[in-house]
Structures are given as C-alpha cells and as structure tokens.
mmCIF file of C-alpha atoms and ligand atoms in Angstrom:
data_model
loop_
_atom_site.group_PDB
_atom_site.id
_atom_site.type_symbol
_atom_site.label_atom_id
_atom_site.label_comp_id
_atom_site.label_asym_id
_atom_site.label_seq_id
_atom_site.Cartn_x
_atom_site.Cartn_y
_atom_site.Cartn_z
ATOM 1 C CA MET A 233 -65.015 -16.580 -54.851
ATOM 2 C CA THR A 234 -67.789 -19.118 -57.746
ATOM 3 C CA ILE A 235 -70.936 -19.590 -56.479
ATOM 4 C CA LEU A 236 -74.014 -21.012 -58.512
ATOM 5 C CA GLY A 237 -77.275 -19.638 -57.654
ATOM 6 C CA ILE A 238 -80.574 -22.387 -58.331
ATOM 7 C CA GLU A 239 -83.795 -20.669 -59.006
ATOM 8 C CA THR A 240 -87.010 -23.534 -58.782
ATOM 9 C CA SER A 241 -89.861 -21.296 -56.988
ATOM 10 C CA CYS A 242 -92.093 -20.898 -59.615
ATOM 11 C CA ASP A 243 -92.341 -21.646 -63.465
ATOM 12 C CA GLU A 244 -89.098 -21.416 -64.154
ATOM 13 C CA THR A 245 -86.002 -23.771 -63.798
ATOM 14 C CA SER A 246 -83.040 -21.051 -63.551
ATOM 15 C CA ALA A 247 -79.591 -21.195 -62.557
ATOM 16 C CA ALA A 248 -76.642 -18.745 -62.457
ATOM 17 C CA VAL A 249 -72.643 -18.527 -61.911
ATOM 18 C CA VAL A 250 -71.431 -15.919 -60.151
ATOM 19 C CA ARG A 251 -67.824 -15.347 -59.856
ATOM 20 C CA ASP A 252 -66.125 -13.164 -57.420
ATOM 21 C CA GLY A 253 -69.734 -10.631 -57.777
ATOM 22 C CA ARG A 254 -69.286 -10.795 -61.453
ATOM 23 C CA LEU A 255 -71.991 -12.983 -63.452
ATOM 24 C CA LEU A 256 -70.400 -15.117 -65.879
ATOM 25 C CA ALA A 257 -73.559 -17.258 -66.930
ATOM 26 C CA ASN A 258 -77.416 -17.473 -66.759
ATOM 27 C CA VAL A 259 -79.138 -20.228 -68.255
ATOM 28 C CA THR A 260 -83.877 -19.921 -67.528
ATOM 29 C CA ALA A 261 -86.054 -22.666 -68.915
ATOM 30 C CA THR A 262 -89.297 -20.963 -68.907
ATOM 31 C CA GLN A 263 -91.813 -24.167 -68.782
ATOM 32 C CA LEU A 264 -94.514 -22.423 -71.471
ATOM 33 C CA PHE A 265 -96.800 -25.850 -71.481
ATOM 34 C CA HIS A 266 -99.112 -23.151 -68.258
ATOM 35 C CA SER A 267 -100.497 -21.114 -71.162
ATOM 36 C CA GLN A 268 -102.671 -24.062 -71.858
ATOM 37 C CA TYR A 269 -104.061 -24.005 -68.507
ATOM 38 C CA GLY A 270 -104.206 -20.363 -68.094
ATOM 39 C CA GLY A 271 -102.598 -20.269 -65.147
ATOM 40 C CA VAL A 272 -99.675 -22.551 -62.996
ATOM 41 C CA VAL A 273 -100.100 -25.599 -62.226
ATOM 42 C CA PRO A 274 -98.117 -26.801 -59.078
ATOM 43 C CA GLU A 275 -97.771 -30.120 -59.786
ATOM 44 C CA LEU A 276 -96.768 -29.638 -63.385
ATOM 45 C CA ALA A 277 -94.413 -27.563 -62.412
ATOM 46 C CA SER A 278 -92.496 -29.495 -59.815
ATOM 47 C CA ARG A 279 -91.958 -32.391 -62.562
ATOM 48 C CA ALA A 280 -90.844 -29.999 -65.224
ATOM 49 C CA HIS A 281 -88.448 -28.863 -62.635
ATOM 50 C CA GLN A 282 -86.707 -32.260 -61.705
ATOM 51 C CA ARG A 283 -86.298 -32.751 -65.829
ATOM 52 C CA ARG A 284 -84.906 -29.977 -66.842
ATOM 53 C CA ILE A 285 -82.721 -29.188 -63.572
ATOM 54 C CA ILE A 286 -79.713 -31.153 -64.486
ATOM 55 C CA PRO A 287 -79.446 -29.649 -68.175
ATOM 56 C CA VAL A 288 -80.251 -26.148 -67.093
ATOM 57 C CA VAL A 289 -77.502 -26.038 -63.990
ATOM 58 C CA GLU A 290 -74.519 -28.796 -66.718
ATOM 59 C CA GLU A 291 -74.758 -25.271 -69.775
ATOM 60 C CA SER A 292 -74.802 -22.609 -67.024
ATOM 61 C CA LEU A 293 -71.206 -24.111 -65.620
ATOM 62 C CA GLN A 294 -70.552 -24.667 -69.200
ATOM 63 C CA LYS A 295 -71.796 -20.722 -70.470
ATOM 64 C CA ALA A 296 -69.285 -20.094 -67.311
ATOM 65 C CA GLY A 297 -66.273 -22.496 -68.002
ATOM 66 C CA VAL A 298 -66.249 -24.000 -64.708
ATOM 67 C CA SER A 299 -66.315 -27.038 -63.679
ATOM 68 C CA LYS A 300 -67.923 -28.175 -60.568
ATOM 69 C CA LYS A 301 -64.813 -29.077 -58.056
ATOM 70 C CA ASP A 302 -64.626 -24.961 -58.612
ATOM 71 C CA LEU A 303 -67.370 -23.860 -57.119
ATOM 72 C CA ASP A 304 -66.864 -22.578 -53.278
ATOM 73 C CA GLY A 305 -70.587 -22.192 -52.636
ATOM 74 C CA VAL A 306 -74.256 -23.616 -54.004
ATOM 75 C CA ALA A 307 -77.218 -21.050 -53.254
ATOM 76 C CA ALA A 308 -81.175 -21.999 -53.751
ATOM 77 C CA VAL A 309 -84.192 -20.699 -53.608
ATOM 78 C CA TYR A 310 -85.869 -21.755 -49.988
ATOM 79 C CA GLY A 311 -89.021 -19.407 -50.722
ATOM 80 C CA PRO A 312 -91.637 -17.875 -51.153
ATOM 81 C CA GLY A 313 -93.111 -20.264 -53.892
ATOM 82 C CA LEU A 314 -94.999 -22.987 -55.067
ATOM 83 C CA ILE A 315 -93.948 -25.556 -52.257
ATOM 84 C CA GLY A 316 -93.605 -28.604 -54.441
ATOM 85 C CA ALA A 317 -91.692 -26.461 -57.345
ATOM 86 C CA ILE A 318 -89.236 -25.047 -54.177
ATOM 87 C CA LEU A 319 -87.886 -28.326 -52.878
ATOM 88 C CA VAL A 320 -86.714 -29.720 -55.867
ATOM 89 C CA GLY A 321 -84.377 -26.990 -56.384
ATOM 90 C CA LEU A 322 -83.245 -26.642 -53.020
ATOM 91 C CA SER A 323 -82.231 -29.686 -52.375
ATOM 92 C CA PHE A 324 -80.664 -30.405 -55.542
ATOM 93 C CA GLY A 325 -78.463 -27.651 -54.051
ATOM 94 C CA LYS A 326 -78.014 -28.511 -50.850
ATOM 95 C CA SER A 327 -76.797 -32.370 -51.938
ATOM 96 C CA MET A 328 -74.787 -30.879 -54.292
ATOM 97 C CA ALA A 329 -73.565 -28.800 -51.478
ATOM 98 C CA LEU A 330 -73.005 -32.119 -49.665
ATOM 99 C CA GLY A 331 -71.700 -33.689 -52.379
ATOM 100 C CA LEU A 332 -68.730 -31.225 -53.267
ATOM 101 C CA GLY A 333 -68.245 -30.829 -49.354
ATOM 102 C CA ILE A 334 -68.677 -26.781 -50.121
ATOM 103 C CA PRO A 335 -70.923 -24.161 -47.969
ATOM 104 C CA PHE A 336 -75.093 -24.298 -49.306
ATOM 105 C CA VAL A 337 -76.675 -20.626 -48.877
ATOM 106 C CA GLY A 338 -80.163 -20.737 -48.577
ATOM 107 C CA VAL A 339 -82.070 -17.554 -50.654
ATOM 108 C CA ASN A 340 -85.435 -15.835 -49.681
ATOM 109 C CA HIS A 341 -87.031 -15.325 -53.250
ATOM 110 C CA MET A 342 -87.322 -12.038 -52.437
ATOM 111 C CA GLU A 343 -83.912 -10.798 -51.560
ATOM 112 C CA ALA A 344 -83.348 -12.033 -54.469
ATOM 113 C CA HIS A 345 -85.565 -9.923 -57.374
ATOM 114 C CA ILE A 346 -84.029 -6.591 -55.072
ATOM 115 C CA PHE A 347 -80.788 -8.299 -55.579
ATOM 116 C CA SER A 348 -81.670 -8.737 -59.835
ATOM 117 C CA ASN A 349 -80.347 -4.334 -59.253
ATOM 118 C CA LEU A 350 -77.138 -5.205 -58.560
ATOM 119 C CA ILE A 351 -75.964 -8.054 -61.086
ATOM 120 C CA ASP A 352 -75.319 -4.876 -63.732
ATOM 121 C CA ASP A 353 -73.939 -1.589 -63.198
ATOM 122 C CA PRO A 354 -75.494 1.098 -63.253
ATOM 123 C CA LYS A 355 -76.384 -0.324 -59.363
ATOM 124 C CA PRO A 356 -78.240 1.488 -57.005
ATOM 125 C CA THR A 357 -76.157 2.264 -53.794
ATOM 126 C CA PHE A 358 -77.212 2.064 -50.460
ATOM 127 C CA PRO A 359 -80.795 3.611 -49.074
ATOM 128 C CA PHE A 360 -82.726 3.041 -51.575
ATOM 129 C CA VAL A 361 -86.406 1.892 -51.987
ATOM 130 C CA SER A 362 -87.464 -1.411 -54.189
ATOM 131 C CA LEU A 363 -90.200 -1.456 -56.056
ATOM 132 C CA THR A 364 -90.920 -5.973 -56.638
ATOM 133 C CA VAL A 365 -93.687 -6.494 -59.186
ATOM 134 C CA SER A 366 -94.281 -9.533 -60.018
ATOM 135 C CA GLY A 367 -97.311 -12.522 -60.633
ATOM 136 C CA GLY A 368 -96.751 -13.448 -56.913
ATOM 137 C CA HIS A 369 -95.654 -10.083 -54.892
ATOM 138 C CA THR A 370 -96.260 -6.778 -54.779
ATOM 139 C CA GLN A 371 -93.741 -4.823 -52.338
ATOM 140 C CA LEU A 372 -92.468 -1.911 -51.490
ATOM 141 C CA VAL A 373 -89.045 -2.089 -49.618
ATOM 142 C CA LEU A 374 -86.402 0.481 -48.418
ATOM 143 C CA VAL A 375 -83.386 -1.582 -48.630
ATOM 144 C CA LYS A 376 -81.024 0.227 -45.909
ATOM 145 C CA GLY A 377 -77.883 -2.243 -46.734
ATOM 146 C CA PRO A 378 -77.267 -6.186 -48.284
ATOM 147 C CA PHE A 379 -79.720 -7.409 -45.614
ATOM 148 C CA GLU A 380 -81.036 -4.949 -44.317
ATOM 149 C CA TYR A 381 -84.769 -4.296 -44.654
ATOM 150 C CA ASP A 382 -87.372 -2.651 -43.746
ATOM 151 C CA LEU A 383 -90.481 -3.713 -45.356
ATOM 152 C CA LEU A 384 -93.089 -0.281 -46.259
ATOM 153 C CA GLY A 385 -96.147 -1.807 -48.161
ATOM 154 C CA GLU A 386 -97.299 -4.809 -49.711
ATOM 155 C CA THR A 387 -100.310 -5.985 -51.339
ATOM 156 C CA LYS A 388 -102.997 -6.711 -49.434
ATOM 157 C CA ASP A 389 -104.933 -9.165 -52.011
ATOM 158 C CA ASP A 390 -104.017 -9.388 -55.394
ATOM 159 C CA ALA A 391 -100.726 -9.053 -56.696
ATOM 160 C CA ALA A 392 -100.357 -6.301 -59.583
ATOM 161 C CA GLY A 393 -99.058 -9.639 -62.213
ATOM 162 C CA GLU A 394 -102.507 -11.774 -61.015
ATOM 163 C CA ALA A 395 -104.402 -7.968 -61.574
ATOM 164 C CA PHE A 396 -102.609 -8.217 -64.711
ATOM 165 C CA ASP A 397 -103.384 -12.221 -66.383
ATOM 166 C CA LYS A 398 -107.078 -11.864 -64.446
ATOM 167 C CA VAL A 399 -107.575 -9.514 -66.648
ATOM 168 C CA ALA A 400 -106.383 -10.440 -69.456
ATOM 169 C CA LYS A 401 -108.277 -13.769 -68.508
ATOM 170 C CA MET A 402 -111.567 -11.911 -69.033
ATOM 171 C CA LEU A 403 -110.690 -10.108 -72.051
ATOM 172 C CA GLY A 404 -110.265 -13.319 -73.365
ATOM 173 C CA LEU A 405 -106.039 -12.902 -74.497
ATOM 174 C CA GLY A 406 -103.698 -16.051 -72.860
ATOM 175 C CA TYR A 407 -101.448 -16.973 -70.558
ATOM 176 C CA PRO A 408 -99.126 -14.941 -69.332
ATOM 177 C CA GLY A 409 -101.636 -12.315 -69.498
ATOM 178 C CA GLY A 410 -99.608 -8.806 -68.344
ATOM 179 C CA PRO A 411 -96.902 -8.342 -71.799
ATOM 180 C CA LEU A 412 -100.191 -8.863 -73.665
ATOM 181 C CA ILE A 413 -101.652 -5.952 -72.226
ATOM 182 C CA ASP A 414 -98.699 -4.072 -71.930
ATOM 183 C CA LYS A 415 -99.206 -5.121 -76.068
ATOM 184 C CA TYR A 416 -102.698 -4.528 -76.325
ATOM 185 C CA ALA A 417 -102.220 -1.498 -74.459
ATOM 186 C CA ARG A 418 -99.941 0.417 -76.909
ATOM 187 C CA GLU A 419 -102.562 1.238 -79.618
ATOM 188 C CA GLY A 420 -105.548 1.804 -77.340
ATOM 189 C CA ASN A 421 -107.046 5.442 -75.276
ATOM 190 C CA PRO A 422 -106.174 4.618 -71.946
ATOM 191 C CA SER A 423 -108.828 6.929 -70.648
ATOM 192 C CA LEU A 424 -111.486 5.812 -72.230
ATOM 193 C CA VAL A 425 -112.704 3.683 -68.803
ATOM 194 C CA SER A 426 -111.614 5.662 -65.442
ATOM 195 C CA PHE A 427 -110.528 3.078 -63.318
ATOM 196 C CA PRO A 428 -110.908 2.931 -60.038
ATOM 197 C CA ARG A 429 -107.532 4.055 -58.510
ATOM 198 C CA PRO A 430 -106.826 2.015 -55.443
ATOM 199 C CA TYR A 431 -104.396 4.073 -53.407
ATOM 200 C CA LEU A 432 -106.277 3.217 -49.939
ATOM 201 C CA GLU A 433 -105.933 5.544 -46.821
ATOM 202 C CA GLU A 434 -104.298 9.080 -46.908
ATOM 203 C CA GLY A 435 -100.026 8.444 -47.556
ATOM 204 C CA SER A 436 -100.568 3.874 -47.604
ATOM 205 C CA LEU A 437 -97.626 2.476 -49.014
ATOM 206 C CA GLU A 438 -99.972 -0.595 -49.258
ATOM 207 C CA PHE A 439 -101.944 -2.408 -52.406
ATOM 208 C CA SER A 440 -104.919 -3.213 -53.172
ATOM 209 C CA PHE A 441 -105.686 -5.091 -56.841
ATOM 210 C CA SER A 442 -108.162 -7.163 -56.264
ATOM 211 C CA GLY A 443 -111.131 -3.837 -56.315
ATOM 212 C CA LEU A 444 -109.699 -2.517 -59.678
ATOM 213 C CA LYS A 445 -110.088 -6.352 -61.363
ATOM 214 C CA THR A 446 -113.871 -6.003 -60.467
ATOM 215 C CA SER A 447 -115.195 -3.307 -61.690
ATOM 216 C CA VAL A 448 -112.907 -4.406 -65.116
ATOM 217 C CA LEU A 449 -115.581 -7.680 -64.409
ATOM 218 C CA TYR A 450 -118.317 -5.081 -63.919
ATOM 219 C CA TYR A 451 -118.068 -2.653 -67.185
ATOM 220 C CA LEU A 452 -116.969 -5.708 -68.846
ATOM 221 C CA ARG A 453 -121.197 -7.145 -67.717
ATOM 222 C CA ARG A 454 -122.944 -3.858 -68.585
ATOM 223 C CA THR A 455 -121.776 -3.002 -71.285
ATOM 224 C CA GLY A 456 -121.851 -7.086 -72.932
ATOM 225 C CA TYR A 457 -118.424 -7.198 -73.859
ATOM 226 C CA LYS A 458 -118.249 -10.437 -75.926
ATOM 227 C CA PRO A 459 -114.166 -12.067 -75.579
ATOM 228 C CA ALA A 460 -113.723 -14.020 -79.003
ATOM 229 C CA PRO A 461 -110.854 -17.222 -77.482
ATOM 230 C CA GLY A 462 -107.575 -16.215 -78.324
ATOM 231 C CA GLY A 463 -108.570 -12.549 -77.833
ATOM 232 C CA ASP A 464 -109.329 -12.608 -81.745
ATOM 233 C CA VAL A 465 -112.538 -10.143 -81.902
ATOM 234 C CA ALA A 466 -113.553 -10.367 -85.171
ATOM 235 C CA SER A 467 -114.800 -6.524 -85.959
ATOM 236 C CA GLU A 468 -112.376 -3.523 -85.733
ATOM 237 C CA SER A 469 -114.888 -1.947 -82.956
ATOM 238 C CA ASN A 470 -114.319 -4.300 -81.193
ATOM 239 C CA ASN A 471 -110.094 -4.031 -81.700
ATOM 240 C CA LYS A 472 -110.268 -0.913 -80.711
ATOM 241 C CA LEU A 473 -112.604 -1.638 -77.468
ATOM 242 C CA ARG A 474 -109.715 -3.915 -76.726
ATOM 243 C CA ALA A 475 -107.090 -1.706 -76.555
ATOM 244 C CA ASP A 476 -108.773 1.039 -74.963
ATOM 245 C CA LEU A 477 -109.762 -1.227 -72.241
ATOM 246 C CA CYS A 478 -106.314 -2.739 -71.863
ATOM 247 C CA ALA A 479 -104.727 0.603 -72.046
ATOM 248 C CA SER A 480 -107.471 2.267 -69.606
ATOM 249 C CA PHE A 481 -106.582 -1.167 -66.725
ATOM 250 C CA GLN A 482 -102.954 -0.482 -67.450
ATOM 251 C CA ALA A 483 -102.501 3.482 -66.920
ATOM 252 C CA ALA A 484 -104.815 2.031 -63.790
ATOM 253 C CA VAL A 485 -101.986 -0.072 -61.906
ATOM 254 C CA VAL A 486 -99.057 1.948 -63.449
ATOM 255 C CA ASP A 487 -100.831 4.999 -61.263
ATOM 256 C CA VAL A 488 -101.031 3.093 -58.394
ATOM 257 C CA LEU A 489 -97.569 1.623 -58.908
ATOM 258 C CA VAL A 490 -95.717 5.083 -60.041
ATOM 259 C CA GLY A 491 -97.586 7.378 -57.081
ATOM 260 C CA LYS A 492 -96.715 4.762 -54.027
ATOM 261 C CA ALA A 493 -92.313 4.249 -55.215
ATOM 262 C CA ILE A 494 -92.187 7.668 -55.235
ATOM 263 C CA ARG A 495 -94.576 8.316 -51.827
ATOM 264 C CA ALA A 496 -91.930 5.928 -50.436
ATOM 265 C CA ALA A 497 -88.588 7.513 -51.539
ATOM 266 C CA HIS A 498 -90.103 11.161 -50.783
ATOM 267 C CA MET A 499 -91.543 8.710 -47.176
ATOM 268 C CA SER A 500 -87.737 7.239 -46.806
ATOM 269 C CA GLY A 501 -85.872 10.611 -47.945
ATOM 270 C CA VAL A 502 -83.759 8.498 -50.480
ATOM 271 C CA LYS A 503 -83.148 9.500 -54.051
ATOM 272 C CA GLN A 504 -83.330 5.751 -55.839
ATOM 273 C CA ILE A 505 -86.720 3.502 -56.796
ATOM 274 C CA ALA A 506 -85.012 0.243 -57.915
ATOM 275 C CA VAL A 507 -88.056 -1.725 -59.383
ATOM 276 C CA SER A 508 -87.869 -5.818 -59.883
ATOM 277 C CA GLY A 509 -90.419 -8.576 -60.590
ATOM 278 C CA GLY A 510 -91.717 -9.771 -64.392
ATOM 279 C CA VAL A 511 -94.359 -6.637 -64.076
ATOM 280 C CA SER A 512 -91.147 -4.231 -64.664
ATOM 281 C CA ALA A 513 -91.138 -5.715 -68.399
ATOM 282 C CA ASN A 514 -94.368 -3.023 -68.512
ATOM 283 C CA SER A 515 -93.883 -0.473 -71.480
ATOM 284 C CA GLU A 516 -96.289 1.609 -69.914
ATOM 285 C CA LEU A 517 -94.948 1.756 -66.103
ATOM 286 C CA ARG A 518 -91.118 1.725 -67.769
ATOM 287 C CA ARG A 519 -92.006 4.908 -69.159
ATOM 288 C CA ARG A 520 -94.130 6.688 -66.675
ATOM 289 C CA MET A 521 -91.442 5.421 -63.617
ATOM 290 C CA GLN A 522 -89.043 7.329 -65.358
ATOM 291 C CA GLU A 523 -90.582 10.577 -66.001
ATOM 292 C CA ALA A 524 -92.245 11.048 -62.317
ATOM 293 C CA ALA A 525 -88.524 10.451 -61.203
ATOM 294 C CA ALA A 526 -86.782 12.647 -63.710
ATOM 295 C CA LYS A 527 -89.023 15.531 -62.672
ATOM 296 C CA ARG A 528 -88.222 15.249 -58.644
ATOM 297 C CA GLY A 529 -85.055 14.161 -59.051
ATOM 298 C CA LEU A 530 -85.315 10.800 -58.451
ATOM 299 C CA GLN A 531 -83.338 8.284 -60.297
ATOM 300 C CA VAL A 532 -84.482 4.850 -61.642
ATOM 301 C CA PHE A 533 -82.816 1.232 -61.818
ATOM 302 C CA ILE A 534 -85.172 -1.794 -63.992
ATOM 303 C CA PRO A 535 -82.619 -4.628 -64.520
ATOM 304 C CA LYS A 536 -82.261 -5.883 -68.296
ATOM 305 C CA PHE A 537 -85.253 -7.914 -68.602
ATOM 306 C CA GLU A 538 -83.524 -11.455 -68.343
ATOM 307 C CA TYR A 539 -83.480 -10.217 -64.442
ATOM 308 C CA CYS A 540 -86.733 -8.747 -64.377
ATOM 309 C CA THR A 541 -88.575 -12.905 -64.282
ATOM 310 C CA ASP A 542 -87.591 -15.119 -62.149
ATOM 311 C CA ASN A 543 -83.665 -16.042 -62.885
ATOM 312 C CA GLY A 544 -81.071 -17.518 -60.915
ATOM 313 C CA ALA A 545 -78.749 -14.403 -61.509
ATOM 314 C CA MET A 546 -80.381 -12.973 -58.249
ATOM 315 C CA VAL A 547 -80.317 -15.831 -56.595
ATOM 316 C CA ALA A 548 -76.670 -16.547 -57.157
ATOM 317 C CA MET A 549 -75.568 -12.651 -55.978
ATOM 318 C CA VAL A 550 -77.270 -13.249 -53.146
ATOM 319 C CA GLY A 551 -75.550 -16.375 -52.066
ATOM 320 C CA TYR A 552 -72.416 -14.452 -53.157
ATOM 321 C CA THR A 553 -72.477 -11.515 -51.164
ATOM 322 C CA LYS A 554 -73.623 -13.724 -48.218
ATOM 323 C CA LEU A 555 -71.110 -16.279 -47.928
ATOM 324 C CA GLN A 556 -68.747 -13.602 -48.578
ATOM 325 C CA SER A 557 -69.737 -11.857 -45.073
ATOM 326 C CA GLY A 558 -69.653 -14.966 -43.594
ATOM 327 C CA GLN A 559 -73.149 -16.294 -43.824
ATOM 328 C CA THR A 560 -74.166 -19.961 -44.519
ATOM 329 C CA SER A 561 -77.615 -22.082 -43.912
ATOM 330 C CA SER A 562 -77.873 -26.112 -42.978
ATOM 331 C CA LEU A 563 -78.272 -28.381 -44.920
ATOM 332 C CA GLU A 564 -81.591 -29.070 -42.907
ATOM 333 C CA LEU A 565 -83.032 -25.677 -44.284
ATOM 334 C CA THR A 566 -86.338 -26.725 -45.835
ATOM 335 C CA ALA A 567 -88.748 -25.164 -48.120
ATOM 336 C CA GLU A 568 -90.782 -22.289 -46.465
ATOM 337 C CA PRO A 569 -93.753 -21.145 -49.455
ATOM 338 C CA ASN A 570 -94.817 -18.485 -47.169
ATOM 339 C CA LEU A 571 -90.979 -17.050 -46.230
ATOM 340 C CA SER A 572 -91.395 -13.355 -45.975
ATOM 341 C CA LEU A 573 -88.651 -10.728 -46.150
ATOM 342 C CA SER A 574 -88.082 -10.081 -42.498
HETATM 343 O O1 KG4 B 1449 -91.393 -12.249 -61.946
HETATM 344 P P1 KG4 B 1449 -91.985 -13.243 -61.860
HETATM 345 O O2 KG4 B 1449 -91.685 -13.836 -64.214
HETATM 346 O O3 KG4 B 1449 -93.001 -14.736 -61.467
HETATM 347 C C1 KG4 B 1449 -93.261 -14.768 -60.696
HETATM 348 O O4 KG4 B 1449 -92.370 -14.171 -59.882
HETATM 349 O O5 KG4 B 1449 -94.487 -14.554 -60.690
HETATM 350 O O6 KG4 B 1449 -93.562 -12.623 -63.194
HETATM 351 C C2 KG4 B 1449 -94.201 -12.430 -63.493
HETATM 352 C C3 KG4 B 1449 -95.301 -12.111 -63.626
HETATM 353 C C4 KG4 B 1449 -96.745 -12.694 -64.512
HETATM 354 O O7 KG4 B 1449 -97.830 -11.851 -63.883
HETATM 355 C C5 KG4 B 1449 -97.392 -11.764 -66.065
HETATM 356 O O8 KG4 B 1449 -97.765 -11.018 -66.681
HETATM 357 C C6 KG4 B 1449 -96.541 -9.963 -65.244
HETATM 358 O O9 KG4 B 1449 -94.966 -10.728 -64.556
HETATM 359 N N1 KG4 B 1449 -95.620 -9.540 -66.607
HETATM 360 C C7 KG4 B 1449 -96.129 -8.785 -67.101
HETATM 361 C C8 KG4 B 1449 -95.312 -8.354 -68.296
HETATM 362 N N2 KG4 B 1449 -94.040 -8.678 -69.012
HETATM 363 C C9 KG4 B 1449 -94.257 -10.093 -67.385
HETATM 364 N N3 KG4 B 1449 -96.673 -7.244 -66.405
HETATM 365 C C10 KG4 B 1449 -97.161 -6.459 -67.596
HETATM 366 N N4 KG4 B 1449 -97.020 -6.147 -68.474
HETATM 367 C C11 KG4 B 1449 -95.942 -6.989 -68.730
HETATM 368 N N5 KG4 B 1449 -94.947 -6.379 -69.924
HETATM 369 ZN ZN1 ZN B 1450 -90.610 -13.867 -58.686
#
C-alpha cells in the first residue's frame, strides 16, 4: 500500500511517500521569507504553498521512485493551523485523490506530530506519553493506541515555541527565535536570572508561558537592556549578558517541559515518553529530557530533526495507518483551523 502525505498547515510545504509503513521520500520547502516580518504572514504563506505544492509533490514521488498511478491513497492535513495554508494542501490532496480514483484521508496535524516518532526505529510502543512542543502548540497526550488519545494537558496561553520566538524578538534576535536562543544559550549562565517556572497548581499537566515571557520583558526594562538589530550587541559584556539571558530563559522553559512530561508518565503509569514538534530540536531540552528519564528508568524518543518540524512524512504515516484500518474521509472534508485531538 503506497500513500502520499501532504502538509501545508503553516509555513512548510511538504510531501512524502510511505509504502507498507516504510518512508520512501520526504521533501520539504520551508518559507524562509517570513523572517523579515518577524513571524508567519498567513496570506503570504498560502500563496507560497500554491506556488510550491506541485513541485514539492512531484519531487517526493520522483525521489520515492513512485508514479501517480502506483498510489493507493492521498492524505493531507485539514487542521489545526492557518486556514488559507491548510486549504492549499487539502484541496490539492482531495483533487488528486478524486482524479486518480483513490481514497482520500484527512489528517489531524497534532496526531501527525505524534506519529513523527513512529517513522524511524527505535519507536515507542503503546501506551506512551507524547509531548508535542511547537510554535503553535504545547500538548501532553497519553497515546493508548494508534487512534486512541487522552489529552492530559495543553497550554492556556502561549505555546513553548511562541515563547521562544517572542523572547528572541525582545532580545533583538531574528525569527524563528528558538534556534537562536538555543545557540546563544550554549555560552551562557542559566543561573544569572531565576525566571519563574510556571508549574501552575500542584499536579497540573497544563502549561502557561505568557507570565514567564512578561517576566523577561520586565527584567529587560529594569536593567535597561538595549538589543541591537540582528542581535549583534556591540560590547563583549553585552554579548555575555545576552547569552546569560538566553540560557536563563531556556532553563525555565526546559525545567517545566521536562518536569511535566515526567510527571505525566508517572501519573499514567507508562515508561516511554515521545517528544515532537519544532522545539524538540532544542539541544538543552533533548539533553535534560534524556538525563531526567534515565534517572527514573524511563525511555525517551525524539525524532530526527527533519521530522521534528512540520513535514509530510508524519502525515503520510497517519494516512497509511488509517487507510490500512479502513478509515477514509469524505471529499467534502474542509479545513478546521481549531481542530482538536479529541
Ligand atoms: O513544529 P514547528 O516547525 O512549526 C509549528 O507547527 O509551529 O515549530 C516551530 C517552532 C518555532 O517556534 C521555533 O522557534 C521552534 O519551533 N524551534 C526551537 C528550536 N528549533 C525550532 N525552539 C527552541 N530551540 C530550538 N532549537
Ligand atoms: Zn506543527
């Protein structure tokens, strides 16, 4: 069974081919031009998806050595995400399925992130806890089976990646800010400022990063920190301060993510934690997650970078699993920007 998977929910146009549960090709075109606006501009994202969808799909088929008539199904994301962006991949996927006379499968983007840990070996086995941390989402889910999810907690305000991006902006760094904070933090002292760790009430698995972000803002105002455009600060002492602030902020986010993921595994009685989403590329999160899990006899899974950020491979993997169990979608399925996992 050969499936094409399409992802266009934000700023990545991506397509992948999965045959019998094995990934044959994954092609992603990232829209780098959003960095000049300091964030994703929805209308520009949809237009770029329109320009790129055909070449990206064709390249994925070519790399996989598969022709359109070899396909047994097409899967595409229908939410959550930016409505105009989703509509491009969704309409394209549905039209392709209709034209080829094969089934169409609509995929939940958050379910796809969970499946990004089921692409390469070693894979977690059910049940496991999934932590998805991206620019738009921060979610802890108990994954009981391929399509059986209990939402354990999610963010009440900013997503973890959004907090990284907003703090980076305050520090005068570029967009997306997560990788830059990660880079500068490597040279910094995480104990310079003890920013608040928003654990919320005892035992809570919910997240909230907006207070932490505000507390960075107040610290910068109080100390009169003046970022230079592009993040280049003239003096050496300012460079040191920037690194220390990045490390201190990052340590607060990582403490909370690691603490809650471990607590979720403990509360659910499972031994495996799978991390996904763009923020799972963070080097400190990866290190601390492994360290904390090893101390408690837990196993951590984090996909390779290509599958951490948005990609077609995770969509094709959900599509394959659904089609195999006989689940298909109507061609009337439409975009749902606020689609939830349940
Ligand atoms: O999953 P993703 O590619 O797109 C969304 O679905 O949002 O995640 C993008 C987010 C951005 O907020 C970016 O700053 C963050 O992931 N990110 C990182 C790192 N690499 C990407 N955050 C922290 N450290 C990183 N190394
Ligand atoms: Zn995503």
